[in-house]
Amino acid sequence: MARRTLQFRTMKRAVSTGTDARRRVDRLRAVRGDAELLREHVLGILTDEGSPDILRLALEALGEHARLADRPVLRGVYEYFDAEGPKRDPGGAVRVEVLKVLWHLRSQQDLALASHAARTVEPGLNSNAEMVRAAGLALLGAIDPETASLAAAQVLGSRDANPFSGEPSITAIRLLASLNERPAILLYALNPPATPGELKAEALRSLAGVPIRYIADLIAESAESEDEAVLVGLADLLAQLPPGPEVSNASEKLLRNAPQPEVYEFLVSSIVASRRADLLAVLLETLPREMSQKRLRAALSALQLAPKTPEVEAALVELAARLARQAPPR
């Protein structure tokens, strides 16, 4: 096994161009319906291809079709691009795809590689290999959950997050949630970075199951946010919490303070989709005070999909009448 891995690591790779590149890509598309032919063609590409674009396509196609016997080839691709990461694989896109395929295999033999990837930092124009760290952390979670939970907590504690994508912190939050390690997420949610808002939003989503007494203040504070991502994340959390005054009050604030019509439309659609009587009641109670035509139209559209209770039917009639009265004359 070691000799095969060394063989793939040292094999020269040529970048396919022109006709050869088109042939390899066209063949990928042609055999997508046959898992065995697809795997055979992909392994041929992974063995000697040097083009990052073609390799990414091949790895994406392989995905869950990979077998344990393919590990030496996959590791060879990873080691080749990792050897000169910033030069051969800036940003880590190829290595991320390899790690995603290895995630399907969940081999203990990849524990060291996952740990290495989760700690990889490289200089870059707009990134420092944060997507490699995120994918490595996800693979670590599939192989060694206990070690992964510690690594994820370390990521959050060190505020390791790209200002645009939020990675690898977003992956760390999702991993901790999947392992039911919510105390670490709560601590992070109480004092998140200022940006991006998706970090706090993801933390909020992951707090379902935490007793309301521990997150009531966080919910109330988040409902006053002007960050759209935070509001959407809070809405997702509220839909998962049991009914109660804290949930109703926060839902009312969300509907009242939604900064953009698109956010309001998401909120009312989420409430209707939840099929929760308590949240639907909050929505109906806020409608008489709502003056925006865009919001009223969004509410009308969403409520048409709600359970046809007498309250909903009355609200639909009233909304239609109000919008008709506000419509400009022809």
Short mmCIF file of C-alpha atoms in Angstrom, two decimals:
data_model
loop_
_atom_site.label_atom_id
_atom_site.label_comp_id
_atom_site.label_asym_id
_atom_site.label_seq_id
_atom_site.Cartn_x
_atom_site.Cartn_y
_atom_site.Cartn_z
CA MET A 1 0.00 0.00 0.00
CA ALA A 2 2.76 2.41 0.93
CA ARG A 3 4.56 1.72 -2.37
CA ARG A 4 1.38 2.47 -4.37
CA THR A 5 0.87 5.71 -2.49
CA LEU A 6 4.48 6.73 -3.19
CA GLN A 7 4.04 5.82 -6.84
CA PHE A 8 1.02 8.10 -7.25
CA ARG A 9 2.62 10.88 -5.28
CA THR A 10 5.74 11.04 -7.43
CA MET A 11 4.09 10.39 -10.81
CA LYS A 12 4.35 13.33 -13.16
CA ARG A 13 1.10 15.04 -14.00
CA ALA A 14 0.38 16.66 -17.35
CA VAL A 15 -2.22 19.38 -17.80
CA SER A 16 -4.66 18.30 -20.50
CA THR A 17 -5.50 21.03 -22.95
CA GLY A 18 -7.46 21.38 -26.14
CA THR A 19 -8.76 18.11 -27.60
CA ASP A 20 -7.52 15.95 -24.73
CA ALA A 21 -9.24 18.10 -22.13
CA ARG A 22 -12.53 18.10 -24.04
CA ARG A 23 -12.30 14.33 -24.52
CA ARG A 24 -11.87 13.70 -20.81
CA VAL A 25 -14.69 16.04 -19.82
CA ASP A 26 -17.05 14.72 -22.51
CA ARG A 27 -16.36 11.17 -21.38
CA LEU A 28 -17.21 12.14 -17.80
CA ARG A 29 -20.60 13.35 -18.94
CA ALA A 30 -21.19 10.35 -21.18
CA VAL A 31 -20.70 7.72 -18.44
CA ARG A 32 -22.54 9.44 -15.60
CA GLY A 33 -25.33 6.88 -15.81
CA ASP A 34 -22.98 3.92 -15.31
CA ALA A 35 -21.30 4.00 -11.88
CA GLU A 36 -18.63 1.44 -12.75
CA LEU A 37 -17.61 3.06 -16.04
CA LEU A 38 -17.65 6.46 -14.34
CA ARG A 39 -15.39 5.27 -11.54
CA GLU A 40 -12.97 3.66 -14.00
CA HIS A 41 -12.74 6.84 -16.07
CA VAL A 42 -12.34 9.06 -13.01
CA LEU A 43 -9.52 6.93 -11.62
CA GLY A 44 -7.73 7.25 -14.94
CA ILE A 45 -8.01 11.03 -14.72
CA LEU A 46 -6.90 11.14 -11.08
CA THR A 47 -3.80 9.08 -11.83
CA ASP A 48 -2.05 11.49 -14.21
CA GLU A 49 -4.12 14.64 -14.78
CA GLY A 50 -2.58 17.95 -13.76
CA SER A 51 -5.43 20.34 -14.58
CA PRO A 52 -7.17 21.48 -11.37
CA ASP A 53 -10.39 22.17 -13.27
CA ILE A 54 -10.60 18.68 -14.77
CA LEU A 55 -9.63 17.07 -11.47
CA ARG A 56 -12.38 18.93 -9.63
CA LEU A 57 -14.95 17.75 -12.16
CA ALA A 58 -13.71 14.18 -11.87
CA LEU A 59 -13.73 14.21 -8.06
CA GLU A 60 -17.22 15.70 -7.95
CA ALA A 61 -18.40 12.94 -10.29
CA LEU A 62 -16.76 10.21 -8.20
CA GLY A 63 -18.27 11.26 -4.87
CA GLU A 64 -20.04 8.41 -3.09
CA HIS A 65 -19.06 5.96 -5.85
CA ALA A 66 -15.54 5.81 -4.40
CA ARG A 67 -14.27 2.61 -2.82
CA LEU A 68 -11.65 1.98 -0.16
CA ALA A 69 -9.38 0.59 -2.87
CA ASP A 70 -9.32 4.08 -4.42
CA ARG A 71 -7.66 5.68 -1.40
CA PRO A 72 -4.06 5.50 -2.75
CA VAL A 73 -5.09 7.38 -5.89
CA LEU A 74 -7.04 9.96 -3.91
CA ARG A 75 -4.20 10.41 -1.44
CA GLY A 76 -1.80 10.78 -4.35
CA VAL A 77 -3.85 13.67 -5.74
CA TYR A 78 -4.02 15.32 -2.33
CA GLU A 79 -0.31 14.97 -1.61
CA TYR A 80 0.68 16.28 -5.03
CA PHE A 81 -1.34 19.49 -4.67
CA ASP A 82 -0.60 19.86 -0.97
CA ALA A 83 3.15 19.77 -1.59
CA GLU A 84 2.99 23.22 -3.18
CA GLY A 85 -0.49 24.32 -2.13
CA PRO A 86 -0.39 28.05 -2.86
CA LYS A 87 1.17 27.43 -6.28
CA ARG A 88 -0.63 24.29 -7.50
CA ASP A 89 -3.94 24.62 -5.66
CA PRO A 90 -4.51 28.23 -4.52
CA GLY A 91 -7.50 28.30 -2.20
CA GLY A 92 -7.45 24.51 -1.98
CA ALA A 93 -10.31 23.66 -4.35
CA VAL A 94 -8.80 20.35 -5.52
CA ARG A 95 -7.89 19.24 -2.02
CA VAL A 96 -11.36 20.12 -0.76
CA GLU A 97 -12.89 17.80 -3.37
CA VAL A 98 -10.52 14.99 -2.38
CA LEU A 99 -11.49 15.41 1.27
CA LYS A 100 -15.17 15.30 0.34
CA VAL A 101 -14.68 11.98 -1.43
CA LEU A 102 -12.69 10.58 1.50
CA TRP A 103 -15.56 11.63 3.78
CA HIS A 104 -17.70 9.01 2.06
CA LEU A 105 -15.08 6.35 2.84
CA ARG A 106 -14.66 7.25 6.53
CA SER A 107 -11.39 5.34 6.80
CA GLN A 108 -9.42 5.48 10.06
CA GLN A 109 -6.32 5.47 7.88
CA ASP A 110 -7.15 9.04 6.85
CA LEU A 111 -7.14 10.36 10.42
CA ALA A 112 -3.71 11.94 10.08
CA LEU A 113 -4.63 13.52 6.74
CA ALA A 114 -7.86 14.95 8.18
CA SER A 115 -5.97 16.44 11.13
CA HIS A 116 -3.36 17.89 8.78
CA ALA A 117 -6.01 19.43 6.52
CA ALA A 118 -7.89 20.90 9.49
CA ARG A 119 -4.71 22.78 10.46
CA THR A 120 -3.61 23.87 6.96
CA VAL A 121 -2.98 27.60 6.63
CA GLU A 122 -1.58 29.05 3.42
CA PRO A 123 -1.08 32.59 2.11
CA GLY A 124 -3.57 33.69 -0.51
CA LEU A 125 -5.10 36.78 -2.06
CA ASN A 126 -8.60 36.39 -0.58
CA SER A 127 -8.21 33.25 1.49
CA ASN A 128 -5.79 31.32 3.67
CA ALA A 129 -6.99 27.79 2.80
CA GLU A 130 -10.00 28.09 5.10
CA MET A 131 -12.03 25.77 2.85
CA VAL A 132 -9.35 23.09 3.22
CA ARG A 133 -9.56 23.45 7.01
CA ALA A 134 -13.34 23.21 6.86
CA ALA A 135 -13.29 20.07 4.73
CA GLY A 136 -10.59 18.56 6.92
CA LEU A 137 -12.67 19.24 10.00
CA ALA A 138 -15.71 17.61 8.40
CA LEU A 139 -13.65 14.52 7.53
CA LEU A 140 -12.26 14.44 11.07
CA GLY A 141 -15.82 14.45 12.38
CA ALA A 142 -16.65 11.39 10.29
CA ILE A 143 -13.59 9.49 11.49
CA ASP A 144 -13.01 10.58 15.11
CA PRO A 145 -15.94 12.58 16.56
CA GLU A 146 -14.30 13.15 19.96
CA THR A 147 -11.16 14.65 18.47
CA ALA A 148 -13.25 16.59 15.95
CA SER A 149 -15.37 18.19 18.69
CA LEU A 150 -12.22 19.51 20.37
CA ALA A 151 -10.85 20.77 17.06
CA ALA A 152 -14.17 22.47 16.27
CA ALA A 153 -14.25 24.18 19.66
CA GLN A 154 -10.70 25.37 19.07
CA VAL A 155 -11.73 26.84 15.70
CA LEU A 156 -14.53 28.82 17.32
CA GLY A 157 -12.38 29.91 20.23
CA SER A 158 -9.64 31.18 17.91
CA ARG A 159 -12.19 33.07 15.77
CA ASP A 160 -10.93 31.31 12.65
CA ALA A 161 -13.40 32.55 10.04
CA ASN A 162 -13.05 34.01 6.60
CA PRO A 163 -14.81 37.41 6.62
CA PHE A 164 -16.82 36.47 3.54
CA SER A 165 -17.61 32.76 3.85
CA GLY A 166 -17.38 32.34 7.61
CA GLU A 167 -15.41 29.12 7.14
CA PRO A 168 -14.14 27.05 8.85
CA SER A 169 -16.23 28.33 11.76
CA ILE A 170 -19.55 27.54 10.07
CA THR A 171 -18.45 23.94 9.56
CA ALA A 172 -17.28 23.84 13.19
CA ILE A 173 -20.72 24.98 14.40
CA ARG A 174 -22.52 22.40 12.26
CA LEU A 175 -20.17 19.67 13.44
CA LEU A 176 -20.68 20.55 17.10
CA ALA A 177 -24.44 20.59 16.57
CA SER A 178 -24.36 17.15 14.94
CA LEU A 179 -22.44 15.88 17.98
CA ASN A 180 -24.91 17.56 20.37
CA GLU A 181 -22.15 19.76 21.79
CA ARG A 182 -24.41 22.76 22.25
CA PRO A 183 -22.75 24.43 25.27
CA ALA A 184 -19.81 25.40 23.07
CA ILE A 185 -22.18 26.78 20.43
CA LEU A 186 -24.13 28.77 23.02
CA LEU A 187 -20.94 30.33 24.36
CA TYR A 188 -20.01 31.31 20.81
CA ALA A 189 -23.47 32.66 20.01
CA LEU A 190 -23.38 34.90 23.07
CA ASN A 191 -20.21 36.60 21.82
CA PRO A 192 -19.88 36.06 18.05
CA PRO A 193 -17.63 38.01 15.67
CA ALA A 194 -19.16 41.15 14.22
CA THR A 195 -19.02 39.73 10.69
CA PRO A 196 -20.19 37.85 8.79
CA GLY A 197 -23.70 37.61 10.21
CA GLU A 198 -23.98 34.06 8.88
CA LEU A 199 -21.83 32.91 11.81
CA LYS A 200 -24.30 34.02 14.44
CA ALA A 201 -27.16 32.83 12.24
CA GLU A 202 -25.68 29.34 12.06
CA ALA A 203 -25.08 29.31 15.80
CA LEU A 204 -28.70 30.32 16.44
CA ARG A 205 -30.04 27.56 14.20
CA SER A 206 -27.99 25.05 16.13
CA LEU A 207 -29.44 25.93 19.54
CA ALA A 208 -32.73 24.07 19.08
CA GLY A 209 -33.06 21.69 22.00
CA VAL A 210 -31.45 24.06 24.49
CA PRO A 211 -33.96 24.93 27.29
CA ILE A 212 -35.50 28.32 26.66
CA ARG A 213 -34.30 29.77 29.96
CA TYR A 214 -30.70 29.63 28.72
CA ILE A 215 -31.36 31.36 25.40
CA ALA A 216 -34.29 33.70 26.13
CA ASP A 217 -32.07 36.80 26.39
CA LEU A 218 -30.14 35.79 23.27
CA ILE A 219 -33.40 35.39 21.35
CA ALA A 220 -34.70 38.79 22.47
CA GLU A 221 -31.42 40.50 21.58
CA SER A 222 -31.17 38.79 18.20
CA ALA A 223 -34.73 39.82 17.30
CA GLU A 224 -33.57 43.46 17.40
CA SER A 225 -30.72 42.84 14.95
CA GLU A 226 -30.51 44.69 11.66
CA ASP A 227 -28.51 41.89 10.05
CA GLU A 228 -30.68 39.93 7.62
CA ALA A 229 -28.71 36.72 8.07
CA VAL A 230 -29.15 36.86 11.84
CA LEU A 231 -32.90 37.42 11.48
CA VAL A 232 -33.24 34.47 9.12
CA GLY A 233 -31.20 32.28 11.46
CA LEU A 234 -33.36 33.31 14.39
CA ALA A 235 -36.52 32.53 12.43
CA ASP A 236 -35.17 29.04 11.76
CA LEU A 237 -34.50 28.59 15.49
CA LEU A 238 -37.93 29.85 16.56
CA ALA A 239 -39.65 27.37 14.27
CA GLN A 240 -37.87 24.55 16.14
CA LEU A 241 -38.60 25.73 19.69
CA PRO A 242 -41.69 24.77 21.70
CA PRO A 243 -44.47 27.40 21.92
CA GLY A 244 -44.09 30.03 24.59
CA PRO A 245 -44.16 33.79 25.23
CA GLU A 246 -40.47 34.20 24.34
CA VAL A 247 -41.03 32.60 20.95
CA SER A 248 -44.20 34.61 20.26
CA ASN A 249 -42.63 37.92 21.30
CA ALA A 250 -39.53 37.34 19.19
CA SER A 251 -41.62 36.32 16.19
CA GLU A 252 -43.67 39.50 16.49
CA LYS A 253 -40.49 41.60 16.60
CA LEU A 254 -39.10 39.83 13.56
CA LEU A 255 -42.21 40.55 11.53
CA ARG A 256 -42.35 44.14 12.68
CA ASN A 257 -38.66 44.95 12.17
CA ALA A 258 -37.81 42.97 9.02
CA PRO A 259 -35.50 45.42 7.20
CA GLN A 260 -36.36 44.37 3.64
CA PRO A 261 -39.54 43.08 1.96
CA GLU A 262 -37.62 39.96 0.93
CA VAL A 263 -36.83 39.18 4.56
CA TYR A 264 -40.46 39.69 5.53
CA GLU A 265 -41.54 37.40 2.70
CA PHE A 266 -39.16 34.72 3.98
CA LEU A 267 -40.51 35.09 7.52
CA VAL A 268 -44.18 34.78 6.60
CA SER A 269 -43.45 31.87 4.28
CA SER A 270 -41.51 30.11 7.04
CA ILE A 271 -44.33 30.63 9.52
CA VAL A 272 -46.90 29.17 7.15
CA ALA A 273 -44.61 26.28 6.23
CA SER A 274 -44.10 25.45 9.91
CA ARG A 275 -47.84 24.72 10.29
CA ARG A 276 -47.57 26.00 13.88
CA ALA A 277 -50.74 27.53 15.26
CA ASP A 278 -48.84 29.78 17.71
CA LEU A 279 -46.66 31.36 15.03
CA LEU A 280 -49.56 31.68 12.62
CA ALA A 281 -51.54 33.48 15.32
CA VAL A 282 -48.68 35.97 15.76
CA LEU A 283 -48.65 36.64 12.02
CA LEU A 284 -52.40 37.23 11.91
CA GLU A 285 -52.21 39.59 14.88
CA THR A 286 -49.59 41.77 13.19
CA LEU A 287 -51.43 42.20 9.89
CA PRO A 288 -53.88 44.96 10.92
CA ARG A 289 -50.90 47.20 11.79
CA GLU A 290 -48.97 46.42 8.62
CA MET A 291 -49.07 49.23 6.04
CA SER A 292 -46.59 48.16 3.37
CA GLN A 293 -48.25 46.91 0.19
CA LYS A 294 -45.28 44.64 -0.58
CA ARG A 295 -45.54 43.02 2.82
CA LEU A 296 -49.29 42.68 2.61
CA ARG A 297 -48.99 40.99 -0.77
CA ALA A 298 -46.34 38.64 0.64
CA ALA A 299 -48.62 37.77 3.55
CA LEU A 300 -51.57 37.20 1.21
CA SER A 301 -49.53 34.90 -1.00
CA ALA A 302 -48.18 32.90 1.94
CA LEU A 303 -51.52 32.58 3.75
CA GLN A 304 -53.11 31.06 0.67
CA LEU A 305 -51.05 27.95 1.49
CA ALA A 306 -51.96 27.95 5.20
CA PRO A 307 -54.50 25.59 6.81
CA LYS A 308 -57.94 27.03 6.01
CA THR A 309 -59.09 27.93 9.51
CA PRO A 310 -61.80 30.59 10.03
CA GLU A 311 -59.10 33.01 11.19
CA VAL A 312 -57.01 32.47 8.09
CA GLU A 313 -60.01 32.75 5.77
CA ALA A 314 -61.02 36.04 7.41
CA ALA A 315 -57.48 37.37 7.09
CA LEU A 316 -57.38 36.47 3.39
CA VAL A 317 -60.60 38.34 2.74
CA GLU A 318 -59.39 41.39 4.67
CA LEU A 319 -55.99 41.42 2.97
CA ALA A 320 -57.53 41.21 -0.49
CA ALA A 321 -59.90 44.05 0.34
CA ARG A 322 -57.13 46.26 1.73
CA LEU A 323 -54.90 45.70 -1.29
CA ALA A 324 -57.81 46.45 -3.63
CA ARG A 325 -58.50 49.73 -1.82
CA GLN A 326 -54.83 50.72 -1.98
CA ALA A 327 -54.44 49.85 -5.64
CA PRO A 328 -53.93 52.92 -7.87
CA PRO A 329 -56.89 53.80 -10.10
CA ARG A 330 -56.72 52.63 -13.70
#
